[in-house]
Amino acid sequence: MEKKFYSLSAVLVSLALTGCGSDSSSNDNSECHDPSCFAHTDSGRLMVSSADSAALSVLNLENNEVLDTFALTHKASSLYASPGYRYGIAMYRDDDGLVEVIDGGQYQEDHGDHLHPYEKDPSKLNVSIAGANPTHYEIHAGRGAIFFDGAEGVVSKVVEFGDAQLAAGTANSFELASAHHGTAEPLGEHILVSNKGDSASSLPEKVDLFHFHDGDGFELDQTFDETCPGLHGSFTTEEGSVFGCTDGVLVIKEGDNHAFMATKIANIAAIGDSRIGSFSGYAESHLVAGWADDNLFAIDLENMSMELVDWNGAAEDVTKNNAHMSANGEYMLVLDSTGTLHILSGVAEHEHDAGDAHDAEQEAHGFVYQTSIKVLNVMPEPVQGHAGLRQPRVSMVSSPAMDFAYVVDSVTQQVVVVHLEDAEVENRIKLSFTPAQVAWVGIASSDHDHDHEDDEAHNHD
């Protein structure tokens, strides 16, 4: 059978590469070369987009002061960190969509015998990626992938990259055969990409496997026979990749000699007429959190099973607003419709400490409710969306360097700082503008994994 290659294209503006001890931008007035003056336990920086204007501010989390504010071309629809946490990725979701990149200014380079840390002023890179409706953004194994849904007369495309490519002004990009609301999971030399197939809706129903070849681009290796009707939501752990389907969860695992196999975990009775359509997870685990409307399911990729779990301590009359796996995998965070943050055990704890009865219970059930704290006194007013009037999703993120989470309070123009281990509000950062989206950038602690991500924030409807 003839192999089909999808051509690689450099879609970013060229940038100057940097050497040891040099900067990648002109504002190099605060670079630190001595590891003793820039420890991995430093707080990092927080990028916050404005709800009212096309602007993005970078906060120094050591003192909560704004380091700089940058003009964007459009108001950011979403904001994420790059795979290595150095850059902020501001996405504008529209038919004339655009992705812009901001350098957070804190990063490290591998010098062979040590990781060399740097600190400099944040800056906006002369880098942008144009395309119709950039929506889903996924990270795994130090690589990121943005799926552009396309538009009428414009096919979907995938842009794949790592931090080094963003610094160099390059990325790998290829177009698909048609437009659809899809997703892509980067897997090093491979990438899994949704395939519209014969679906009559905007949601795809199949998954393709591509293999990257230098100079030739992406080669289509196979289209999996196992279908995934109404595919929405995806995530990858060390055990495999999951995709949400109307009839269950599609699981794709890599075996010997890069042989990939696709199987299905069928929906259990507790799902009812709903379906799992988004995920939260941690790369170094076999457990993934799957959401079917307001119900949380622990998906076990070792036993190929799913189980309904309690996420709110049986609180009544509350619905899920947003969910996030903490960057170190130790906590599962769920913000409800009343502004209460529910803290559950994550997956890192019972992956490594299954010694006593409580840990054994966590291992058996996946996510165990711990406590709840009020973080937002007033929730934002419902807004009109394509599915009707609904409460806006509140942005939140966690630090991979310290045990803190950050929750946007747009009503009072603040960012709420939550200490996760103590389960209490540590601080409220007052802003001079209405915040919309947040992303943490900086240098992750050495014992925190860089391949975490939560798909709940990434999977827009």
CSV table of C-alpha atoms in Angstrom, one decimal:
chain,number,residue,atom,x,y,z
A,1,MET,CA,0.0,0.0,0.0
A,2,GLU,CA,1.3,3.4,-0.9
A,3,LYS,CA,2.2,5.5,2.1
A,4,LYS,CA,0.7,9.0,2.3
A,5,PHE,CA,2.8,11.8,3.7
A,6,TYR,CA,1.4,15.1,5.0
A,7,SER,CA,3.9,17.8,4.2
A,8,LEU,CA,5.7,19.6,7.0
A,9,SER,CA,5.6,23.4,6.9
A,10,ALA,CA,7.4,26.0,9.1
A,11,VAL,CA,4.4,28.1,10.2
A,12,LEU,CA,6.1,30.5,12.6
A,13,VAL,CA,8.2,33.6,12.0
A,14,SER,CA,12.0,32.9,12.2
A,15,LEU,CA,13.7,33.9,15.4
A,16,ALA,CA,17.3,34.1,16.5
A,17,LEU,CA,18.6,31.0,18.3
A,18,THR,CA,20.4,31.6,21.6
A,19,GLY,CA,23.7,30.1,23.0
A,20,CYS,CA,24.9,29.4,26.5
A,21,GLY,CA,24.7,32.6,28.6
A,22,SER,CA,22.8,34.6,25.9
A,23,ASP,CA,19.3,35.8,25.7
A,24,SER,CA,16.6,35.1,23.1
A,25,SER,CA,15.3,38.6,23.2
A,26,SER,CA,16.7,42.1,23.5
A,27,ASN,CA,15.5,42.9,27.0
A,28,ASP,CA,18.2,41.0,28.8
A,29,ASN,CA,18.6,43.3,31.8
A,30,SER,CA,17.8,40.7,34.5
A,31,GLU,CA,19.4,37.4,33.5
A,32,CYS,CA,20.7,35.2,36.3
A,33,HIS,CA,23.5,32.7,35.5
A,34,ASP,CA,24.2,31.4,39.0
A,35,PRO,CA,21.9,28.5,40.1
A,36,SER,CA,22.2,29.7,43.7
A,37,CYS,CA,20.2,32.9,42.8
A,38,PHE,CA,17.4,31.1,41.0
A,39,ALA,CA,16.3,27.9,42.8
A,40,HIS,CA,13.7,25.6,41.4
A,41,THR,CA,11.4,26.3,44.4
A,42,ASP,CA,10.9,29.9,43.2
A,43,SER,CA,7.2,30.8,42.7
A,44,GLY,CA,7.3,31.3,39.0
A,45,ARG,CA,5.1,33.8,37.1
A,46,LEU,CA,1.4,34.0,36.3
A,47,MET,CA,0.1,35.1,33.0
A,48,VAL,CA,-3.4,36.7,33.2
A,49,SER,CA,-5.4,37.8,30.2
A,50,SER,CA,-7.9,40.7,30.3
A,51,ALA,CA,-11.6,40.0,29.9
A,52,ASP,CA,-12.3,43.5,28.5
A,53,SER,CA,-9.3,44.1,26.1
A,54,ALA,CA,-6.8,42.4,24.0
A,55,ALA,CA,-4.1,42.4,26.6
A,56,LEU,CA,-2.1,40.0,28.8
A,57,SER,CA,-0.2,40.8,32.0
A,58,VAL,CA,2.6,38.8,33.6
A,59,LEU,CA,2.8,38.7,37.4
A,60,ASN,CA,5.8,38.0,39.5
A,61,LEU,CA,4.5,35.5,42.1
A,62,GLU,CA,7.3,36.4,44.5
A,63,ASN,CA,5.6,39.7,45.2
A,64,ASN,CA,2.4,39.6,43.1
A,65,GLU,CA,3.5,42.6,41.1
A,66,VAL,CA,2.8,43.1,37.4
A,67,LEU,CA,6.1,42.8,35.5
A,68,ASP,CA,4.7,43.8,32.2
A,69,THR,CA,1.5,44.0,30.1
A,70,PHE,CA,1.4,43.0,26.4
A,71,ALA,CA,-1.0,44.0,23.6
A,72,LEU,CA,-2.5,41.0,21.8
A,73,THR,CA,-4.1,41.1,18.3
A,74,HIS,CA,-7.4,39.8,19.8
A,75,LYS,CA,-8.8,39.1,23.2
A,76,ALA,CA,-7.6,35.7,24.3
A,77,SER,CA,-10.2,33.0,24.2
A,78,SER,CA,-7.9,30.7,26.1
A,79,LEU,CA,-4.5,30.8,27.7
A,80,TYR,CA,-2.0,27.9,28.3
A,81,ALA,CA,1.6,27.2,29.2
A,82,SER,CA,3.9,25.7,26.6
A,83,PRO,CA,5.1,22.0,27.2
A,84,GLY,CA,8.2,23.2,29.1
A,85,TYR,CA,6.4,26.0,30.9
A,86,ARG,CA,8.5,28.8,29.5
A,87,TYR,CA,6.0,30.4,27.2
A,88,GLY,CA,2.4,31.4,27.4
A,89,ILE,CA,0.2,30.5,24.5
A,90,ALA,CA,-2.7,32.9,23.9
A,91,MET,CA,-5.4,31.5,21.5
A,92,TYR,CA,-8.1,33.4,19.7
A,93,ARG,CA,-10.8,31.0,18.6
A,94,ASP,CA,-12.5,32.3,15.5
A,95,ASP,CA,-12.7,31.7,11.7
A,96,ASP,CA,-9.7,34.1,11.5
A,97,GLY,CA,-8.1,32.5,14.6
A,98,LEU,CA,-4.6,33.3,15.8
A,99,VAL,CA,-2.2,31.9,18.4
A,100,GLU,CA,0.3,34.3,19.9
A,101,VAL,CA,3.3,33.5,22.2
A,102,ILE,CA,4.7,35.3,25.2
A,103,ASP,CA,8.0,34.4,26.8
A,104,GLY,CA,7.6,34.2,30.6
A,105,GLY,CA,11.3,34.9,31.1
A,106,GLN,CA,12.1,32.0,33.4
A,107,TYR,CA,13.6,28.8,31.9
A,108,GLN,CA,16.5,26.4,32.1
A,109,GLU,CA,18.8,24.8,29.5
A,110,ASP,CA,20.4,21.3,29.6
A,111,HIS,CA,24.1,21.8,29.6
A,112,GLY,CA,25.0,18.1,29.9
A,113,ASP,CA,26.1,17.9,33.5
A,114,HIS,CA,23.6,20.3,34.8
A,115,LEU,CA,20.4,22.2,34.1
A,116,HIS,CA,21.3,25.9,33.8
A,117,PRO,CA,18.6,28.3,35.0
A,118,TYR,CA,17.9,31.7,33.5
A,119,GLU,CA,15.7,34.6,34.5
A,120,LYS,CA,14.9,37.7,32.4
A,121,ASP,CA,12.1,40.1,31.7
A,122,PRO,CA,9.0,38.7,30.0
A,123,SER,CA,8.5,39.6,26.3
A,124,LYS,CA,6.1,39.0,23.5
A,125,LEU,CA,7.7,36.9,20.7
A,126,ASN,CA,7.4,37.9,17.1
A,127,VAL,CA,5.7,34.6,16.6
A,128,SER,CA,2.1,33.8,15.6
A,129,ILE,CA,0.2,30.9,14.2
A,130,ALA,CA,-2.8,31.7,12.0
A,131,GLY,CA,-5.6,29.3,11.4
A,132,ALA,CA,-9.4,28.8,11.6
A,133,ASN,CA,-10.7,28.1,15.1
A,134,PRO,CA,-7.7,26.9,17.2
A,135,THR,CA,-9.5,25.0,20.0
A,136,HIS,CA,-8.0,21.9,21.7
A,137,TYR,CA,-4.5,22.0,23.0
A,138,GLU,CA,-2.8,18.9,24.3
A,139,ILE,CA,0.6,18.2,25.9
A,140,HIS,CA,2.6,15.0,26.4
A,141,ALA,CA,6.3,14.0,26.6
A,142,GLY,CA,7.5,17.6,26.2
A,143,ARG,CA,5.4,18.2,23.0
A,144,GLY,CA,2.3,20.2,22.4
A,145,ALA,CA,-0.3,20.0,19.7
A,146,ILE,CA,-3.0,22.6,18.8
A,147,PHE,CA,-6.0,21.3,16.8
A,148,PHE,CA,-7.5,24.0,14.5
A,149,ASP,CA,-11.1,23.0,13.8
A,150,GLY,CA,-11.2,24.8,10.4
A,151,ALA,CA,-14.3,26.5,9.1
A,152,GLU,CA,-16.6,26.5,6.1
A,153,GLY,CA,-14.3,25.9,3.1
A,154,VAL,CA,-11.2,25.6,5.4
A,155,VAL,CA,-10.0,22.2,6.5
A,156,SER,CA,-8.7,21.3,9.9
A,157,LYS,CA,-5.0,21.3,10.7
A,158,VAL,CA,-2.6,20.3,13.4
A,159,VAL,CA,0.4,22.3,14.7
A,160,GLU,CA,2.9,20.3,16.8
A,161,PHE,CA,5.9,21.7,18.7
A,162,GLY,CA,8.2,21.8,21.7
A,163,ASP,CA,9.6,24.8,23.6
A,164,ALA,CA,12.8,24.6,21.6
A,165,GLN,CA,10.9,25.0,18.4
A,166,LEU,CA,9.0,28.0,19.7
A,167,ALA,CA,12.3,29.6,20.6
A,168,ALA,CA,13.6,28.9,17.1
A,169,GLY,CA,10.4,30.1,15.4
A,170,THR,CA,9.4,26.8,13.8
A,171,ALA,CA,6.7,24.2,14.2
A,172,ASN,CA,5.4,21.1,12.4
A,173,SER,CA,2.1,21.6,10.7
A,174,PHE,CA,-0.2,19.5,8.5
A,175,GLU,CA,-3.7,19.8,7.1
A,176,LEU,CA,-6.4,17.1,7.3
A,177,ALA,CA,-8.9,16.1,4.6
A,178,SER,CA,-11.9,18.0,6.0
A,179,ALA,CA,-13.0,20.3,8.8
A,180,HIS,CA,-14.2,19.0,12.2
A,181,HIS,CA,-14.1,19.7,15.9
A,182,GLY,CA,-11.2,17.5,16.8
A,183,THR,CA,-8.2,16.8,18.9
A,184,ALA,CA,-4.5,15.6,18.6
A,185,GLU,CA,-2.4,13.8,21.1
A,186,PRO,CA,1.4,14.1,20.6
A,187,LEU,CA,3.4,11.0,21.3
A,188,GLY,CA,7.0,11.8,20.5
A,189,GLU,CA,7.7,10.5,17.0
A,190,HIS,CA,4.0,9.7,16.7
A,191,ILE,CA,0.8,11.7,17.0
A,192,LEU,CA,-2.9,10.5,17.3
A,193,VAL,CA,-5.3,12.7,15.4
A,194,SER,CA,-9.1,12.6,15.2
A,195,ASN,CA,-10.6,11.7,11.8
A,196,LYS,CA,-14.1,12.9,10.8
A,197,GLY,CA,-14.7,9.6,8.9
A,198,ASP,CA,-18.3,9.4,7.8
A,199,SER,CA,-19.7,11.4,10.7
A,200,ALA,CA,-22.6,13.7,9.7
A,201,SER,CA,-22.0,16.0,12.6
A,202,SER,CA,-19.0,18.3,13.4
A,203,LEU,CA,-17.6,15.7,15.8
A,204,PRO,CA,-15.3,13.0,14.3
A,205,GLU,CA,-15.7,9.2,14.7
A,206,LYS,CA,-12.3,7.7,14.1
A,207,VAL,CA,-8.6,8.2,15.1
A,208,ASP,CA,-5.5,8.2,12.9
A,209,LEU,CA,-1.9,7.4,13.8
A,210,PHE,CA,0.8,9.5,12.2
A,211,HIS,CA,4.6,9.0,12.3
A,212,PHE,CA,7.0,11.9,11.9
A,213,HIS,CA,9.9,11.7,9.4
A,214,ASP,CA,12.5,14.5,9.2
A,215,GLY,CA,12.3,16.2,5.9
A,216,ASP,CA,9.1,14.4,4.8
A,217,GLY,CA,6.6,15.5,7.4
A,218,PHE,CA,3.9,13.2,8.9
A,219,GLU,CA,3.2,9.8,7.4
A,220,LEU,CA,-0.2,8.3,8.0
A,221,ASP,CA,0.5,4.9,9.5
A,222,GLN,CA,-3.0,3.6,10.2
A,223,THR,CA,-6.7,4.5,10.8
A,224,PHE,CA,-7.9,2.4,13.7
A,225,ASP,CA,-10.8,0.1,13.0
A,226,GLU,CA,-12.4,0.7,16.5
A,227,THR,CA,-14.7,3.7,16.0
A,228,CYS,CA,-15.4,6.5,18.4
A,229,PRO,CA,-18.8,8.0,17.6
A,230,GLY,CA,-19.2,11.6,18.7
A,231,LEU,CA,-15.5,11.8,19.6
A,232,HIS,CA,-14.8,14.7,22.1
A,233,GLY,CA,-12.1,15.0,24.6
A,234,SER,CA,-8.7,13.3,24.8
A,235,PHE,CA,-5.8,12.8,27.2
A,236,THR,CA,-2.6,10.7,27.3
A,237,THR,CA,-0.8,9.0,30.2
A,238,GLU,CA,2.1,6.6,30.3
A,239,GLU,CA,-0.5,3.8,29.9
A,240,GLY,CA,-2.2,5.1,26.8
A,241,SER,CA,-4.4,7.7,25.2
A,242,VAL,CA,-8.1,8.1,25.9
A,243,PHE,CA,-10.9,9.6,23.7
A,244,GLY,CA,-14.4,10.3,24.7
A,245,CYS,CA,-17.1,8.6,22.6
A,246,THR,CA,-20.9,8.3,22.9
A,247,ASP,CA,-20.6,4.6,23.6
A,248,GLY,CA,-17.6,4.6,25.9
A,249,VAL,CA,-14.0,5.6,26.1
A,250,LEU,CA,-11.6,4.6,23.3
A,251,VAL,CA,-8.2,3.6,24.6
A,252,ILE,CA,-5.1,3.4,22.3
A,253,LYS,CA,-2.0,1.8,23.7
A,254,GLU,CA,1.5,1.3,22.2
A,255,GLY,CA,2.9,-2.2,22.4
A,256,ASP,CA,6.1,-3.8,21.2
A,257,ASN,CA,7.8,-2.4,18.0
A,258,HIS,CA,5.5,0.6,18.0
A,259,ALA,CA,2.5,-1.5,17.4
A,260,PHE,CA,-0.6,0.5,18.5
A,261,MET,CA,-3.9,-1.2,19.5
A,262,ALA,CA,-7.3,0.4,20.1
A,263,THR,CA,-9.9,-1.0,22.4
A,264,LYS,CA,-13.1,0.4,24.0
A,265,ILE,CA,-14.1,0.7,27.7
A,266,ALA,CA,-17.9,0.5,27.3
A,267,ASN,CA,-20.1,3.0,29.2
A,268,ILE,CA,-21.4,1.7,32.5
A,269,ALA,CA,-25.0,2.0,33.7
A,270,ALA,CA,-24.2,5.1,35.9
A,271,ILE,CA,-23.5,7.2,32.8
A,272,GLY,CA,-27.1,6.8,31.7
A,273,ASP,CA,-28.0,8.8,28.7
A,274,SER,CA,-24.9,11.0,29.0
A,275,ARG,CA,-21.4,10.4,27.8
A,276,ILE,CA,-17.8,11.2,28.9
A,277,GLY,CA,-16.7,14.2,26.9
A,278,SER,CA,-13.7,15.6,28.8
A,279,PHE,CA,-10.8,14.4,30.9
A,280,SER,CA,-8.4,15.6,33.6
A,281,GLY,CA,-5.2,13.7,34.2
A,282,TYR,CA,-1.5,13.3,35.1
A,283,ALA,CA,0.9,11.7,32.7
A,284,GLU,CA,2.6,9.3,35.2
A,285,SER,CA,-0.6,7.4,36.1
A,286,HIS,CA,-2.9,4.7,34.8
A,287,LEU,CA,-5.9,6.6,36.2
A,288,VAL,CA,-7.8,9.4,34.4
A,289,ALA,CA,-10.7,11.5,35.5
A,290,GLY,CA,-13.5,11.4,33.0
A,291,TRP,CA,-16.5,13.8,33.1
A,292,ALA,CA,-20.0,13.0,31.9
A,293,ASP,CA,-21.9,16.3,32.5
A,294,ASP,CA,-21.6,16.7,36.3
A,295,ASN,CA,-20.6,13.2,37.1
A,296,LEU,CA,-16.9,12.2,37.7
A,297,PHE,CA,-15.7,8.7,36.6
A,298,ALA,CA,-12.3,7.2,37.5
A,299,ILE,CA,-11.0,5.5,34.4
A,300,ASP,CA,-8.5,2.7,35.1
A,301,LEU,CA,-6.3,2.0,32.0
A,302,GLU,CA,-4.7,-1.1,33.6
A,303,ASN,CA,-8.0,-2.8,34.4
A,304,MET,CA,-9.8,-1.2,31.5
A,305,SER,CA,-12.7,-0.1,33.7
A,306,MET,CA,-14.6,2.9,34.9
A,307,GLU,CA,-16.2,3.8,38.2
A,308,LEU,CA,-18.5,6.6,39.4
A,309,VAL,CA,-17.0,8.6,42.3
A,310,ASP,CA,-18.2,11.3,44.6
A,311,TRP,CA,-16.5,14.6,44.0
A,312,ASN,CA,-18.4,17.0,46.2
A,313,GLY,CA,-19.0,15.2,49.5
A,314,ALA,CA,-22.6,14.7,48.6
A,315,ALA,CA,-23.3,18.5,48.4
A,316,GLU,CA,-26.7,19.1,47.0
A,317,ASP,CA,-27.8,21.5,44.2
A,318,VAL,CA,-24.3,22.1,42.9
A,319,THR,CA,-22.9,21.5,39.4
A,320,LYS,CA,-19.4,21.4,38.1
A,321,ASN,CA,-18.0,24.6,36.7
A,322,ASN,CA,-14.4,23.5,36.0
A,323,ALA,CA,-12.0,20.7,36.9
A,324,HIS,CA,-8.2,20.6,37.1
A,325,MET,CA,-5.6,18.0,38.1
A,326,SER,CA,-2.9,19.7,40.1
A,327,ALA,CA,0.5,19.9,38.3
A,328,ASN,CA,2.1,17.4,40.6
A,329,GLY,CA,-0.8,14.9,40.3
A,330,GLU,CA,-1.5,14.9,44.0
A,331,TYR,CA,-4.9,16.7,44.0
A,332,MET,CA,-8.0,16.7,41.8
A,333,LEU,CA,-9.7,20.1,42.0
A,334,VAL,CA,-13.3,20.7,41.1
A,335,LEU,CA,-14.9,24.2,41.2
A,336,ASP,CA,-18.6,24.1,41.6
A,337,SER,CA,-21.4,26.5,40.6
A,338,THR,CA,-21.4,28.2,44.0
A,339,GLY,CA,-17.7,29.1,44.0
A,340,THR,CA,-16.7,26.3,46.2
A,341,LEU,CA,-13.5,24.4,45.5
A,342,HIS,CA,-13.6,20.7,46.2
A,343,ILE,CA,-10.3,19.0,46.8
A,344,LEU,CA,-10.0,15.3,46.1
A,345,SER,CA,-7.0,13.0,46.2
A,346,GLY,CA,-5.2,12.9,42.9
A,347,VAL,CA,-3.3,10.1,41.3
A,348,ALA,CA,0.3,10.7,42.3
A,349,GLU,CA,-0.3,9.8,46.0
A,350,HIS,CA,-1.8,6.4,45.5
A,351,GLU,CA,0.5,5.7,42.6
A,352,HIS,CA,3.4,5.7,45.0
A,353,ASP,CA,2.1,5.3,48.5
A,354,ALA,CA,-0.4,2.5,48.6
A,355,GLY,CA,0.8,1.2,52.0
A,356,ASP,CA,-2.1,1.7,54.5
A,357,ALA,CA,-5.8,1.2,54.3
A,358,HIS,CA,-6.6,4.8,53.3
A,359,ASP,CA,-4.2,4.7,50.4
A,360,ALA,CA,-5.6,1.3,49.4
A,361,GLU,CA,-9.0,2.8,49.3
A,362,GLN,CA,-7.7,5.6,47.1
A,363,GLU,CA,-6.1,3.1,44.8
A,364,ALA,CA,-9.3,1.2,44.5
A,365,HIS,CA,-11.6,4.1,43.9
A,366,GLY,CA,-9.3,6.5,42.0
A,367,PHE,CA,-10.4,9.9,43.5
A,368,VAL,CA,-11.4,10.3,47.1
A,369,TYR,CA,-13.1,13.4,48.4
A,370,GLN,CA,-11.1,15.3,51.0
A,371,THR,CA,-12.5,18.7,51.8
A,372,SER,CA,-14.2,21.8,50.3
A,373,ILE,CA,-13.3,25.5,50.6
A,374,LYS,CA,-15.1,28.6,49.5
A,375,VAL,CA,-12.9,30.5,47.0
A,376,LEU,CA,-15.4,32.8,45.1
A,377,ASN,CA,-18.1,34.6,47.0
A,378,VAL,CA,-19.9,35.6,43.8
A,379,MET,CA,-19.9,33.6,40.6
A,380,PRO,CA,-19.9,35.4,37.2
A,381,GLU,CA,-23.3,36.0,35.6
A,382,PRO,CA,-24.4,33.4,33.0
A,383,VAL,CA,-23.7,34.4,29.4
A,384,GLN,CA,-25.3,33.3,26.1
A,385,GLY,CA,-23.4,30.5,24.4
A,386,HIS,CA,-24.2,28.4,21.4
A,387,ALA,CA,-25.8,25.9,23.7
A,388,GLY,CA,-27.9,28.5,25.5
A,389,LEU,CA,-27.5,30.6,28.7
A,390,ARG,CA,-24.9,29.1,31.0
A,391,GLN,CA,-22.4,30.0,33.7
A,392,PRO,CA,-18.9,31.0,32.3
A,393,ARG,CA,-16.2,28.5,33.0
A,394,VAL,CA,-13.8,30.0,35.6
A,395,SER,CA,-10.2,29.6,34.7
A,396,MET,CA,-7.8,28.0,37.2
A,397,VAL,CA,-4.3,26.6,37.2
A,398,SER,CA,-1.8,25.1,39.6
A,399,SER,CA,2.0,25.5,40.0
A,400,PRO,CA,4.4,22.7,39.2
A,401,ALA,CA,6.9,24.3,41.6
A,402,MET,CA,4.8,24.8,44.7
A,403,ASP,CA,1.6,23.5,46.2
A,404,PHE,CA,-0.6,26.4,45.0
A,405,ALA,CA,-3.6,26.8,42.8
A,406,TYR,CA,-4.8,30.0,41.2
A,407,VAL,CA,-8.5,30.7,40.6
A,408,VAL,CA,-9.8,33.7,38.6
A,409,ASP,CA,-12.3,36.0,40.4
A,410,SER,CA,-13.6,38.2,37.6
A,411,VAL,CA,-16.3,39.8,39.8
A,412,THR,CA,-13.8,41.3,42.3
A,413,GLN,CA,-10.9,41.6,39.8
A,414,GLN,CA,-8.7,39.2,41.8
A,415,VAL,CA,-6.8,36.0,41.5
A,416,VAL,CA,-7.4,33.7,44.5
A,417,VAL,CA,-4.3,31.8,45.7
A,418,VAL,CA,-5.1,28.5,47.3
A,419,HIS,CA,-2.6,26.5,49.3
A,420,LEU,CA,-3.5,22.9,48.4
A,421,GLU,CA,-1.8,21.0,51.3
A,422,ASP,CA,-3.4,23.3,53.9
A,423,ALA,CA,-6.7,23.5,52.0
A,424,GLU,CA,-7.1,27.2,52.6
A,425,VAL,CA,-7.1,30.5,50.7
A,426,GLU,CA,-3.5,31.9,51.1
A,427,ASN,CA,-4.0,35.2,49.4
A,428,ARG,CA,-6.1,37.3,47.0
A,429,ILE,CA,-4.1,39.1,44.3
A,430,LYS,CA,-5.8,42.4,43.5
A,431,LEU,CA,-5.7,43.5,39.8
A,432,SER,CA,-6.4,46.7,38.0
A,433,PHE,CA,-8.3,44.9,35.3
A,434,THR,CA,-10.9,42.2,35.0
A,435,PRO,CA,-9.1,38.8,34.6
A,436,ALA,CA,-10.2,36.1,32.2
A,437,GLN,CA,-7.7,33.3,31.7
A,438,VAL,CA,-4.6,32.3,33.7
A,439,ALA,CA,-1.5,30.2,33.0
A,440,TRP,CA,1.5,29.4,35.2
A,441,VAL,CA,5.0,29.8,33.6
A,442,GLY,CA,8.5,29.2,35.0
A,443,ILE,CA,10.7,26.4,36.1
A,444,ALA,CA,9.0,23.3,37.4
A,445,SER,CA,10.3,21.5,40.5
A,446,SER,CA,12.6,18.6,39.6
A,447,ASP,CA,10.2,16.1,41.2
A,448,HIS,CA,7.2,17.4,39.3
A,449,ASP,CA,6.3,16.0,35.9
A,450,HIS,CA,6.1,18.3,32.9
A,451,ASP,CA,3.7,16.0,31.0
A,452,HIS,CA,0.6,16.8,33.1
A,453,GLU,CA,-2.4,18.5,31.7
A,454,ASP,CA,-6.1,18.8,32.4
A,455,ASP,CA,-8.3,18.4,29.4
A,456,GLU,CA,-11.3,19.9,31.1
A,457,ALA,CA,-9.9,23.4,30.5
A,458,HIS,CA,-8.8,22.6,27.0
A,459,ASN,CA,-11.9,20.9,25.7
A,460,HIS,CA,-14.2,23.7,24.7
A,461,ASP,CA,-17.7,22.7,23.6
